[in-house]
Coordinates of C-alpha atoms in Angstrom, one line a residue:
Chain A
M195 CA -29.3 15.3 3.9
S196 CA -30.4 15.3 0.3
E197 CA -30.6 12.2 -1.8
F198 CA -28.2 11.9 -4.7
H199 CA -29.8 10.0 -7.5
N200 CA -26.6 9.2 -9.3
L201 CA -23.0 9.9 -9.4
Q202 CA -23.4 12.8 -11.8
E203 CA -25.6 14.6 -9.4
L204 CA -23.2 13.8 -6.6
R205 CA -20.3 15.6 -8.3
R206 CA -22.4 18.5 -9.3
S207 CA -23.8 19.4 -6.0
A208 CA -21.6 17.9 -3.4
S209 CA -18.4 18.8 -1.7
L210 CA -16.0 16.5 0.0
A211 CA -16.4 16.6 3.7
N212 CA -14.4 13.8 5.1
K213 CA -12.7 10.5 4.3
V214 CA -12.8 7.3 6.2
F215 CA -10.1 4.7 5.8
I216 CA -10.8 1.0 6.3
Q217 CA -7.6 -0.6 7.3
R218 CA -6.2 -4.0 6.4
D219 CA -6.8 -7.0 8.7
Y220 CA -3.6 -8.9 9.2
S221 CA -5.0 -11.4 11.6
E222 CA -4.6 -14.2 9.1
G223 CA -1.3 -13.2 7.6
T224 CA -0.4 -11.0 4.7
A225 CA -3.2 -12.0 2.5
C226 CA -5.4 -9.1 1.4
R227 CA -8.3 -8.7 3.8
F228 CA -10.0 -5.6 5.1
Q229 CA -11.4 -5.0 8.5
T230 CA -15.2 -5.4 8.6
K231 CA -15.5 -3.1 11.6
F232 CA -18.1 -0.5 10.9
P233 CA -16.6 3.0 11.2
S234 CA -18.6 5.5 13.4
E235 CA -18.5 8.3 10.8
L236 CA -20.7 6.2 8.5
E237 CA -23.3 5.4 11.1
S238 CA -25.6 8.2 10.0
R239 CA -25.0 7.6 6.4
I240 CA -25.4 4.0 5.5
E241 CA -26.8 0.8 7.1
R242 CA -24.2 -1.3 8.8
T243 CA -25.2 -4.5 7.0
L244 CA -24.9 -3.0 3.5
F245 CA -21.4 -1.7 4.3
E246 CA -20.3 -4.9 5.9
D247 CA -21.6 -6.9 2.9
T248 CA -19.5 -4.7 0.5
V249 CA -16.3 -5.2 2.5
K250 CA -17.0 -9.0 2.9
T251 CA -17.5 -9.4 -0.8
L252 CA -14.3 -7.5 -1.5
N253 CA -12.5 -9.8 0.9
T254 CA -13.9 -12.8 -0.9
F255 CA -12.7 -11.4 -4.2
Y256 CA -9.2 -10.9 -2.9
A257 CA -9.2 -14.3 -1.3
E258 CA -10.1 -15.8 -4.7
A259 CA -7.4 -13.8 -6.4
E260 CA -4.7 -15.0 -4.0
K261 CA -5.9 -18.6 -3.6
I262 CA -3.2 -21.2 -3.6
G263 CA -4.6 -24.4 -5.0
G264 CA -4.3 -26.9 -7.8
Q265 CA -4.8 -24.3 -10.5
S266 CA -2.2 -21.9 -9.1
Y267 CA 0.4 -24.6 -8.8
L268 CA -0.1 -25.6 -12.5
E269 CA 0.1 -21.9 -13.5
G270 CA 3.2 -21.5 -11.4
C271 CA 4.9 -24.5 -12.8
L272 CA 4.0 -23.6 -16.4
A273 CA 5.3 -20.1 -15.8
C274 CA 8.5 -21.4 -14.4
A275 CA 9.0 -23.7 -17.4
T276 CA 8.7 -20.8 -19.8
A277 CA 11.1 -18.7 -17.7
Y278 CA 8.1 -16.6 -16.7
L279 CA 7.7 -15.2 -20.2
I280 CA 4.0 -16.0 -20.1
F281 CA 3.5 -13.2 -17.7
L282 CA 4.3 -10.8 -20.5
C283 CA 1.7 -12.3 -22.8
M284 CA -1.1 -13.4 -20.5
E285 CA -3.2 -11.6 -18.1
T286 CA -2.6 -13.2 -14.7
R287 CA -5.4 -14.5 -12.5
Y288 CA -5.0 -11.7 -10.1
E289 CA -5.5 -9.1 -12.8
K290 CA -8.7 -10.8 -14.0
V291 CA -10.0 -10.6 -10.4
L292 CA -9.0 -7.0 -10.1
K293 CA -11.1 -6.2 -13.1
K294 CA -14.0 -7.9 -11.5
I295 CA -13.4 -5.9 -8.3
A296 CA -13.3 -2.6 -10.2
K297 CA -16.6 -3.4 -11.8
Y298 CA -18.1 -4.5 -8.5
I299 CA -17.0 -1.3 -6.8
Q300 CA -18.3 0.8 -9.7
E301 CA -21.7 -0.9 -9.4
Q302 CA -21.8 -0.5 -5.6
N303 CA -21.0 3.1 -5.9
E304 CA -23.8 3.7 -8.4
K305 CA -26.4 1.7 -6.6
I306 CA -25.7 2.1 -3.0
Y307 CA -23.1 4.6 -2.1
A308 CA -23.7 7.6 -4.3
P309 CA -27.4 7.9 -3.4
R310 CA -26.1 8.2 0.2
G311 CA -23.4 10.7 -0.6
L312 CA -20.6 8.3 -0.3
L313 CA -17.9 7.1 -2.7
I314 CA -15.7 4.1 -2.4
T315 CA -12.2 4.2 -3.9
D316 CA -10.8 1.0 -5.3
P317 CA -8.1 -0.2 -2.9
I318 CA -5.7 -0.8 -5.8
E319 CA -5.4 2.9 -6.2
R320 CA -4.3 3.2 -2.6
G321 CA -1.7 0.5 -2.8
M322 CA -4.1 -2.1 -1.4
R323 CA -3.6 -0.6 2.0
V324 CA -7.0 0.9 2.7
I325 CA -10.5 1.2 1.4
E326 CA -11.1 4.9 1.2
V327 CA -14.7 6.0 1.7
S328 CA -15.3 9.6 0.8
I329 CA -18.1 11.4 2.5
Y330 CA -19.8 14.1 0.6
E331 CA -22.0 16.9 1.9
D332 CA -24.6 18.6 -0.1
R333 CA -23.2 22.0 -0.9
G334 CA -26.5 23.6 -0.3
S335 CA -26.7 22.3 3.3
S336 CA -25.1 24.0 6.3
G337 CA -21.4 24.0 6.7
S338 CA -19.8 20.7 6.5
S339 CA -17.5 19.3 9.2
S340 CA -13.8 19.9 9.0
G341 CA -11.9 16.9 7.8
S342 CA -9.3 17.3 10.4
S343 CA -11.5 17.3 13.4
S344 CA -13.0 13.8 13.1
V345 CA -11.4 10.9 14.7
S346 CA -11.0 7.8 12.7
V347 CA -11.9 4.6 14.4
S348 CA -10.4 1.9 12.3
T349 CA -7.2 0.7 13.8
A350 CA -5.7 -2.7 14.0
R351 CA -4.9 -2.7 17.7
Chain B
M3 CA 12.0 21.3 15.5
K4 CA 12.6 18.5 13.2
N5 CA 9.0 17.3 13.3
C6 CA 7.8 20.6 12.0
D7 CA 10.6 20.6 9.4
Y8 CA 9.3 17.3 8.3
Q9 CA 6.1 18.8 6.9
Q10 CA 7.5 21.9 5.4
I11 CA 7.9 22.1 1.7
D12 CA 10.0 24.9 0.4
P13 CA 7.9 26.8 -2.0
K14 CA 11.0 28.1 -3.8
V15 CA 11.7 24.6 -4.9
V16 CA 8.5 24.3 -6.8
P17 CA 9.3 23.2 -10.3
T18 CA 8.3 24.8 -13.5
Y19 CA 7.0 22.3 -16.0
A20 CA 8.2 22.1 -19.5
S21 CA 4.7 22.0 -20.9
P22 CA 2.5 23.9 -18.5
S23 CA -1.2 23.4 -19.1
H24 CA -3.9 25.9 -18.4
I25 CA -7.4 25.0 -17.7
G26 CA -9.4 25.2 -20.8
T27 CA -6.5 25.2 -23.3
R28 CA -6.7 22.7 -26.1
G29 CA -3.2 22.9 -27.4
P30 CA -1.1 19.8 -27.9
R31 CA 0.2 18.6 -24.6
R32 CA 2.7 15.9 -23.9
V33 CA 1.0 13.1 -22.1
R34 CA 2.7 12.6 -18.7
R35 CA 2.7 9.3 -17.0
K36 CA 2.9 8.5 -13.4
W37 CA 6.4 7.1 -13.5
E38 CA 7.7 10.6 -14.3
V39 CA 6.6 11.8 -10.9
F40 CA 7.4 8.7 -8.9
P41 CA 8.8 9.7 -5.5
G42 CA 11.2 6.8 -5.0
K43 CA 14.8 6.6 -6.3
N44 CA 14.2 4.4 -9.3
R45 CA 15.0 4.7 -12.9
F46 CA 12.5 4.1 -15.6
Y47 CA 13.0 3.1 -19.2
C48 CA 10.9 2.4 -22.2
G49 CA 8.1 4.7 -21.0
G50 CA 8.0 3.2 -17.5
R51 CA 7.8 -0.4 -18.6
I52 CA 11.3 -1.2 -17.2
M53 CA 12.3 -0.1 -13.8
M54 CA 15.5 -0.4 -11.8
A55 CA 17.2 0.9 -8.8
Q56 CA 19.0 4.2 -9.1
Q57 CA 22.4 2.6 -8.8
S58 CA 22.7 -0.2 -11.2
G59 CA 25.2 -1.8 -8.8
V60 CA 27.2 -4.5 -10.5
L61 CA 24.5 -5.6 -12.9
P62 CA 26.8 -4.8 -15.9
L63 CA 29.4 -7.0 -14.3
T64 CA 26.9 -9.8 -13.7
L65 CA 25.8 -9.6 -17.3
G66 CA 29.3 -9.4 -18.6
L67 CA 30.5 -12.4 -16.6
I68 CA 27.6 -14.5 -17.7
L69 CA 27.9 -13.5 -21.4
V70 CA 31.6 -13.9 -21.5
T71 CA 31.7 -17.3 -19.8
T72 CA 28.9 -18.7 -21.9
G73 CA 30.3 -17.2 -25.1
L74 CA 33.7 -18.7 -24.4
F75 CA 32.0 -22.0 -23.6
F76 CA 30.3 -22.1 -27.0
I77 CA 33.4 -21.0 -28.9
F78 CA 36.0 -23.1 -27.3
D79 CA 34.4 -26.1 -25.6
C80 CA 31.3 -27.0 -27.5
P81 CA 33.0 -27.9 -30.8
F82 CA 35.3 -30.3 -29.1
L83 CA 32.6 -31.8 -26.9
V84 CA 30.1 -32.2 -29.7
K85 CA 32.7 -34.2 -31.6
H86 CA 34.0 -36.3 -28.7
L87 CA 31.1 -36.5 -26.3
S88 CA 27.6 -35.6 -27.3
S89 CA 25.7 -33.0 -29.3
C90 CA 23.4 -32.4 -26.3
V91 CA 26.0 -30.3 -24.7
P92 CA 25.4 -27.0 -26.5
V93 CA 21.7 -27.6 -26.3
I94 CA 21.6 -27.9 -22.6
G95 CA 24.0 -25.0 -22.3
A96 CA 21.8 -22.9 -24.5
V97 CA 18.7 -23.7 -22.5
L98 CA 20.3 -22.9 -19.2
F99 CA 21.8 -19.7 -20.6
V100 CA 18.4 -18.5 -21.9
F101 CA 16.8 -19.3 -18.5
V102 CA 19.5 -17.4 -16.7
F103 CA 19.5 -14.4 -18.9
I104 CA 15.7 -14.0 -19.0
T105 CA 15.2 -14.4 -15.3
L106 CA 18.1 -12.0 -14.6
L107 CA 16.5 -9.4 -16.7
Q108 CA 13.1 -10.0 -15.2
T109 CA 14.5 -9.7 -11.7
S110 CA 16.3 -6.5 -12.5
F111 CA 13.6 -4.8 -14.5
S112 CA 10.4 -5.6 -12.7
D113 CA 8.7 -3.9 -9.8
P114 CA 9.8 -5.8 -6.6
G115 CA 6.5 -5.0 -4.9
I116 CA 6.9 -1.4 -4.1
L117 CA 4.2 0.1 -1.9
P118 CA 3.0 3.5 -3.1
R119 CA 3.4 6.2 -0.4
A120 CA 0.4 7.2 1.6
T121 CA -1.9 10.0 0.4
L122 CA -2.1 13.1 2.5
E123 CA -5.4 12.1 3.9
E124 CA -4.2 8.7 4.9
A125 CA -1.1 10.1 6.5
A126 CA -3.2 12.7 8.3
N127 CA -5.5 10.0 9.5
V128 CA -2.7 7.9 10.8
E129 CA -1.1 10.8 12.5
R130 CA -4.4 11.6 14.2
Q131 CA -4.7 8.1 15.5
I132 CA -1.2 8.1 16.9
D133 CA -1.6 11.5 18.5
S134 CA -5.0 10.8 19.8
S135 CA -3.7 7.7 21.6
G136 CA -2.4 10.1 24.3
N137 CA 1.1 10.8 23.3
S138 CA 1.6 14.5 23.0
S139 CA 5.2 14.7 24.1
Y140 CA 7.7 17.0 22.5
R141 CA 9.4 14.2 20.7
P142 CA 7.1 11.4 19.6
P143 CA 8.7 7.9 20.2
P144 CA 9.3 5.6 17.3
R145 CA 5.9 4.6 16.2
T146 CA 5.0 1.0 16.3
K147 CA 1.8 -0.8 16.3
E148 CA 1.2 -4.4 17.4
V149 CA -1.1 -6.7 15.5
L150 CA -2.0 -10.2 16.1
I151 CA -1.1 -12.4 13.2
N152 CA -2.0 -16.1 13.5
Q153 CA -2.0 -15.8 17.3
Q154 CA 1.3 -14.1 17.4
M155 CA 2.1 -10.5 18.2
V156 CA 4.0 -8.8 15.4
K157 CA 5.2 -5.2 15.6
L158 CA 4.4 -3.0 12.6
K159 CA 6.7 0.0 12.3
Y160 CA 5.8 3.4 11.0
C161 CA 7.7 4.5 7.9
F162 CA 8.5 8.2 8.1
T163 CA 9.2 8.4 4.4
C164 CA 6.1 6.7 3.1
K165 CA 3.9 8.0 6.0
M166 CA 2.2 4.7 6.9
F167 CA 2.5 1.8 9.1
R168 CA 4.4 -0.8 7.1
P169 CA 2.4 -4.0 6.5
P170 CA 4.0 -7.1 8.0
R171 CA 7.1 -8.3 6.2
T172 CA 7.5 -4.9 4.4
S173 CA 10.7 -3.0 4.8
H174 CA 11.9 0.3 3.5
C175 CA 14.9 0.1 1.2
S176 CA 17.1 3.0 1.8
L177 CA 18.8 2.7 -1.5
C178 CA 15.6 2.8 -3.5
D179 CA 13.8 4.9 -1.0
N180 CA 10.7 2.7 -1.2
C181 CA 8.8 0.4 1.0
V182 CA 8.9 -3.0 -0.6
E183 CA 6.5 -5.8 0.3
R184 CA 7.9 -9.0 1.6
F185 CA 11.3 -7.3 1.3
D186 CA 14.1 -9.9 0.9
H187 CA 17.1 -7.8 0.3
H188 CA 18.6 -5.2 -2.1
C189 CA 20.7 -7.1 -4.5
P190 CA 23.5 -5.1 -6.2
W191 CA 24.3 -8.0 -8.5
V192 CA 20.9 -7.5 -10.2
G193 CA 20.6 -3.8 -9.4
N194 CA 17.2 -4.0 -7.8
C195 CA 15.4 -4.9 -4.7
V196 CA 14.2 -8.4 -4.3
G197 CA 10.7 -8.5 -2.9
K198 CA 7.3 -10.1 -3.2
R199 CA 6.8 -9.7 -6.9
N200 CA 10.2 -10.6 -8.2
Y201 CA 11.4 -13.2 -5.7
R202 CA 10.4 -16.1 -7.9
F203 CA 12.4 -14.6 -10.8
F204 CA 15.4 -14.1 -8.5
Y205 CA 15.2 -17.6 -7.1
T206 CA 14.9 -19.1 -10.6
F207 CA 17.8 -17.0 -11.7
I208 CA 20.2 -18.2 -8.9
V209 CA 19.1 -21.8 -9.3
S210 CA 19.5 -21.8 -13.0
L211 CA 22.8 -19.9 -12.6
S212 CA 24.0 -22.6 -10.3
F213 CA 23.1 -25.3 -12.9
L214 CA 24.8 -23.3 -15.6
T215 CA 27.9 -22.6 -13.7
S216 CA 28.2 -26.2 -12.6
F217 CA 27.5 -27.4 -16.1
I218 CA 30.1 -25.2 -17.7
F219 CA 32.6 -26.1 -15.0
G220 CA 32.0 -29.8 -15.6
C221 CA 32.2 -29.4 -19.3
V222 CA 35.3 -27.4 -19.2
S223 CA 37.0 -29.9 -16.9
T224 CA 35.9 -32.8 -19.1
H225 CA 37.2 -30.9 -22.2
L226 CA 40.6 -30.2 -20.7
A227 CA 40.9 -33.7 -19.2
M228 CA 40.1 -35.2 -22.6
R229 CA 42.6 -33.0 -24.3
A230 CA 45.3 -33.7 -21.7
Q231 CA 44.9 -37.4 -22.2
G232 CA 47.7 -39.5 -23.6
G233 CA 50.3 -37.9 -21.5
R234 CA 50.1 -34.5 -23.2
G235 CA 49.5 -32.7 -20.0
L236 CA 47.2 -29.9 -18.8
V237 CA 49.5 -27.1 -20.0
F238 CA 49.2 -28.4 -23.5
A239 CA 45.4 -28.6 -23.2
L240 CA 45.3 -25.0 -21.9
Q241 CA 47.4 -23.8 -24.7
E242 CA 45.1 -25.4 -27.3
S243 CA 42.1 -23.9 -25.7
P244 CA 42.9 -20.7 -23.8
G245 CA 39.3 -19.6 -23.4
S246 CA 38.7 -22.6 -21.3
A247 CA 41.3 -21.3 -18.8
V248 CA 39.3 -18.2 -18.3
E249 CA 36.0 -20.1 -17.9
L250 CA 37.6 -22.4 -15.4
V251 CA 38.8 -19.6 -13.2
I252 CA 35.5 -17.8 -13.4
C253 CA 33.4 -20.9 -12.7
F254 CA 35.6 -22.2 -10.0
F255 CA 35.4 -19.0 -8.0
S256 CA 31.7 -18.4 -8.5
V257 CA 30.2 -21.9 -8.3
W258 CA 30.7 -22.1 -4.5
S259 CA 29.1 -18.8 -3.7
I260 CA 26.3 -19.3 -6.1
L261 CA 25.6 -22.8 -4.9
G262 CA 25.7 -21.6 -1.3
L263 CA 23.3 -18.8 -2.2
S264 CA 20.9 -21.2 -3.9
G265 CA 21.0 -23.5 -0.9
F266 CA 20.3 -20.7 1.4
H267 CA 17.4 -19.4 -0.5
T268 CA 16.0 -22.9 -0.9
Y269 CA 16.0 -23.0 2.9
L270 CA 14.3 -19.7 3.1
V271 CA 11.6 -20.7 0.6
A272 CA 11.0 -23.9 2.4
S273 CA 10.5 -22.1 5.7
N274 CA 8.7 -19.1 4.1
M275 CA 11.2 -16.6 5.5
T276 CA 12.9 -13.7 3.9
T277 CA 16.6 -12.8 4.1
N278 CA 15.7 -9.7 6.0
E279 CA 13.9 -11.8 8.7
D280 CA 16.6 -14.3 8.8
I281 CA 19.3 -11.7 9.4
K282 CA 17.3 -9.8 12.0
G283 CA 16.4 -13.0 13.7
S284 CA 12.7 -12.1 13.7
W285 CA 11.5 -15.6 14.2
S286 CA 14.5 -17.2 15.9
G287 CA 13.2 -16.2 19.4
K288 CA 16.1 -14.0 20.2
S289 CA 13.8 -11.7 22.0
G290 CA 13.4 -14.3 24.6
D291 CA 9.9 -15.4 23.7
V292 CA 9.5 -18.4 21.6
A293 CA 8.7 -16.7 18.3
T294 CA 7.8 -18.9 15.4
N295 CA 7.2 -17.7 11.9
P296 CA 3.5 -16.8 11.8
F297 CA 3.6 -16.9 8.0
S298 CA 4.9 -20.4 7.6
H299 CA 2.4 -23.0 6.6
R300 CA 4.3 -25.6 8.6
N301 CA 4.7 -27.8 5.5
V302 CA 7.7 -27.5 3.3
F303 CA 5.8 -28.2 0.1
V304 CA 3.0 -25.7 0.9
N305 CA 5.6 -23.1 1.8
C306 CA 7.5 -23.6 -1.5
C307 CA 4.2 -23.4 -3.5
S308 CA 3.0 -20.3 -1.7
V309 CA 6.3 -18.5 -2.3
L310 CA 7.0 -19.7 -5.9
C311 CA 3.7 -20.7 -7.3
A312 CA 1.2 -18.2 -5.8
P313 CA -0.6 -15.9 -8.2
L314 CA 1.7 -13.0 -9.2
P315 CA 0.5 -10.0 -7.3
P316 CA -0.1 -6.8 -9.4
S317 CA 2.2 -3.9 -9.4
L318 CA 0.8 -1.3 -7.1
I319 CA 2.5 1.7 -8.5
D320 CA 0.8 1.9 -11.9
R321 CA 3.9 3.3 -13.7
R322 CA 2.2 3.7 -17.1
G323 CA -0.9 5.4 -15.8
I324 CA -1.5 8.8 -17.3
L325 CA -1.4 11.7 -15.0
P326 CA -4.9 13.3 -15.2
V327 CA -5.3 16.8 -16.5
E328 CA -6.2 18.4 -13.2
E329 CA -2.9 17.1 -11.9
E330 CA -1.2 19.5 -14.3
S331 CA -3.4 22.3 -13.3
A332 CA -3.0 21.4 -9.7
Q333 CA 0.7 21.6 -10.1
M334 CA 0.3 24.9 -11.8
C335 CA -1.2 26.0 -8.4
H336 CA 2.1 25.5 -6.8
A337 CA 3.7 28.3 -8.7
D338 CA 0.9 30.5 -7.6
I339 CA 0.8 30.0 -3.9
Q340 CA -2.1 32.2 -3.0
L341 CA -4.6 30.2 -5.0
P342 CA -7.9 30.3 -3.2
A343 CA -9.4 27.0 -2.1
N344 CA -12.7 27.4 -3.8
K345 CA -11.0 27.3 -7.2
N346 CA -9.7 23.9 -6.2
Q347 CA -13.2 22.8 -5.4
R348 CA -14.4 24.0 -8.7
N349 CA -11.7 22.0 -10.4
M350 CA -12.6 18.9 -8.5
C351 CA -16.3 19.3 -9.0
S352 CA -16.1 19.9 -12.7
Q353 CA -15.0 16.3 -13.3
G354 CA -17.0 13.2 -13.7
T355 CA -16.9 10.3 -11.4
K356 CA -14.0 8.9 -13.3
G357 CA -12.3 12.1 -12.7
L358 CA -13.0 11.9 -9.0
L359 CA -11.5 8.4 -9.0
E360 CA -8.6 9.6 -11.1
S361 CA -7.8 12.5 -8.8
A362 CA -8.0 10.1 -5.9
A363 CA -5.6 7.8 -7.8
L364 CA -3.1 10.5 -8.3
S365 CA -3.0 11.2 -4.6
P366 CA -0.3 8.6 -3.9
L367 CA 1.9 10.4 -6.2
L368 CA 1.1 13.8 -4.8
S369 CA 1.8 12.8 -1.2
T370 CA 3.9 15.3 0.4
S371 CA 7.4 14.0 0.4
C372 CA 9.6 16.1 2.5
P373 CA 10.7 13.1 4.4
Q374 CA 12.4 13.2 7.7
G375 CA 15.7 12.0 6.7
K376 CA 17.2 12.6 10.1
A377 CA 14.3 11.0 11.9
Q378 CA 14.6 8.0 9.7
A379 CA 18.3 7.8 10.6
A380 CA 17.4 8.1 14.2
L381 CA 14.8 5.4 13.8
L382 CA 17.3 3.3 11.9
G383 CA 19.9 3.9 14.5
P384 CA 19.0 1.2 17.0
E385 CA 18.1 -1.1 14.2
R386 CA 21.4 -0.7 12.6
H387 CA 23.1 -1.8 15.9
S388 CA 20.9 -4.9 16.1
A389 CA 21.6 -5.7 12.5
A390 CA 25.3 -5.3 13.0
D391 CA 25.2 -7.5 16.1
S392 CA 23.7 -10.4 14.2
E393 CA 25.9 -12.6 12.1
P394 CA 27.1 -10.9 9.0
S395 CA 26.1 -13.7 6.7
L396 CA 29.3 -14.7 5.3
Q397 CA 27.6 -16.4 2.4
F398 CA 26.9 -12.9 1.2
S399 CA 30.5 -12.0 0.8
K400 CA 30.3 -12.8 -2.8
G401 CA 26.6 -13.1 -3.3
C402 CA 23.9 -10.6 -2.7
R403 CA 24.2 -8.3 0.2
A404 CA 21.2 -7.9 2.4
Q405 CA 20.8 -4.1 2.5
H406 CA 17.6 -3.5 4.3
S407 CA 16.2 -0.6 6.1
A408 CA 18.2 -1.3 9.1
G409 CA 21.2 -0.1 7.2
S410 CA 23.6 -2.4 5.5
Q411 CA 26.2 -4.1 7.4
G412 CA 29.5 -2.9 6.2
N413 CA 27.9 -0.7 3.7
T414 CA 27.3 2.4 5.8
S415 CA 29.2 4.5 3.3
S416 CA 26.5 3.9 0.7
T417 CA 23.8 4.6 3.3
R418 CA 25.5 7.8 4.3
H419 CA 25.9 8.7 0.7
T420 CA 22.3 7.9 0.2
H421 CA 21.3 10.2 3.0
H422 CA 23.6 12.9 1.6
K423 CA 22.2 12.7 -1.8
S424 CA 18.7 12.2 -0.5
H425 CA 18.8 15.5 1.4
S426 CA 19.0 17.5 -1.8
K427 CA 17.0 15.1 -3.8
K428 CA 14.2 15.1 -1.2
H429 CA 13.6 18.8 -1.8
K430 CA 13.3 18.1 -5.4
Q431 CA 11.1 15.1 -4.7
A432 CA 9.0 17.1 -2.3
A433 CA 8.4 19.7 -5.0
L434 CA 7.6 17.1 -7.6
N435 CA 5.2 15.3 -5.4
I436 CA 3.8 18.4 -4.0
S437 CA 0.2 18.8 -3.3
N438 CA -1.1 22.3 -2.8
P439 CA 1.7 23.6 -0.6
T440 CA -0.2 26.3 1.2
C441 CA -3.7 27.5 0.9
P442 CA -3.6 27.9 4.6
D443 CA -6.9 29.7 4.4
S444 CA -8.5 26.9 2.5
A445 CA -12.0 26.1 3.7
P446 CA -12.2 23.1 6.0
S447 CA -14.2 21.3 3.4
S448 CA -11.6 21.7 0.8
K449 CA -11.2 18.9 -1.6
D450 CA -9.2 15.7 -1.5
G451 CA -6.2 14.3 -3.1
G452 CA -3.6 16.7 -4.1
H453 CA -5.2 19.7 -2.5
R454 CA -5.2 18.6 1.1
R455 CA -2.0 19.9 2.4
A456 CA -3.7 22.5 4.7
T457 CA -5.6 20.0 6.6
F458 CA -2.7 17.7 6.7
T459 CA -0.2 20.1 8.2
Q460 CA -2.4 22.0 10.6
P461 CA -3.2 19.1 13.0
L462 CA 0.4 17.9 12.7
E463 CA 1.9 21.2 13.4
T464 CA -0.3 21.9 16.4
S465 CA 0.2 18.5 17.9
L466 CA 3.8 17.9 17.2
C467 CA 5.1 21.4 17.8
D468 CA 3.4 22.0 21.0
G469 CA 6.4 21.5 23.0
R470 CA 8.3 24.2 21.1

């Protein structure tokens, strides 16, 4: 497997082979959390710890965005007092954290995933349902696997 | 076989676009936004900033009643009461009216928490998991998945329209044809679903409306009582102030139902339940097991705060996002069915990373939507019975009706109508939301996003149509 030094090279010389979906973890309720279980398709591509770190960091970001505490109470009360008009003017806390997440994912893609021929899609673009990891094969290498033949492992059973 | 029909998209229904774009042209091109290709039955205004359900329901009536009553109050009652009682009266009335009006508009015009439909790859992935679990019968059973939430088993249902397992507390609204997170009910009075994102607006609306109605009722009664003093009688008072009679009637009949509704929703907020769950009896243990609400924090105050004061979640449907250029060229493909797959690859690979991410982003919109209307009805069938069995929620007789995916009690005509309309509309939607419809010869490593139909259908067709 060839090394991709950056994302530019990735797009120039790679073709999409497969996609892996990391599903949501509902064991603690409807708060946004993703399963940290390592999918088998990525075993040959990336170290388990790196991947799990990424998912755990994303989970922490989302927990921070959805945290209910003193600050969120104040914001909620203030918003209610203004008939929620401040939502039209201000960026909500969630949106601020989403920007941080987008930056983090971009960074992770550039530093860790693209060199390994992988690409992480921001969950917000998938309705916060899944983390989509696209696996790229070098076009020069021998025929890549069919997307339909692989069995995805992540289930919430 | 209906499962096979479920995937088929009629190539004849492929739309022609008003401003087709060709790869490489630099002519002026109208920027298209994602709301224009949204698969659900919603209406968008102001360039996607405002969204509503397709049927506005009785929203005009709601607005009319509120405006008329408040207008009459200011015209007929306020002058008298300012003179004889206090000048605070119109101030309080104005504040309440502003609250009611703004929260009503916010409830009606905002995204209730719609979940975008699954992309083709996601849907194919889910289908593979279901089929690989050993079930290869001719007619797959209704698909459910059990998850453990806070030590309690909760069943997640598969949505045939959106092609995904619905997250907990999510329900598919048949009127809007969307899965809505933390679905409460579809409210015809506000002309929109009430879900995770706009529940606080809705709650504030009904609470402030209760205050406004009670306040106006009280003021009008005081006004008429003061006029009727001195033995002149009520008839005389009404003659002097005819508007008050209208207000009295409106307020008298609405205050009970609105107060009842506010009380009911206060109970729901305090126990962190939705109307949908309450009606279905999800946590009342009717299944025999002692089922408690796994989402409740067991503390009234914490429940209220988590429902009303939690950070407002973002809209997941990105209405104002711009459709990327290759979306246009991709949709050009659909007119030319025999487009070879390698051209698609070239399109994909000629973008930058951002383009890759953008093309991934447009996938939710391109998810094949030739939904299985009949299957959904079949799936809804047993649910409809259970919903009908449970108490019809008399407090909704005047208030909002809970119209959830189990079909609405007493509103089957609109559900049938929806299915009727949806049948023809779904063709159109399928065409609009089409990915590459064929390319059956596309290389296995063909690209993602909108061009994945071949890999999506083949495994489905082989696994689901085996029994044919």
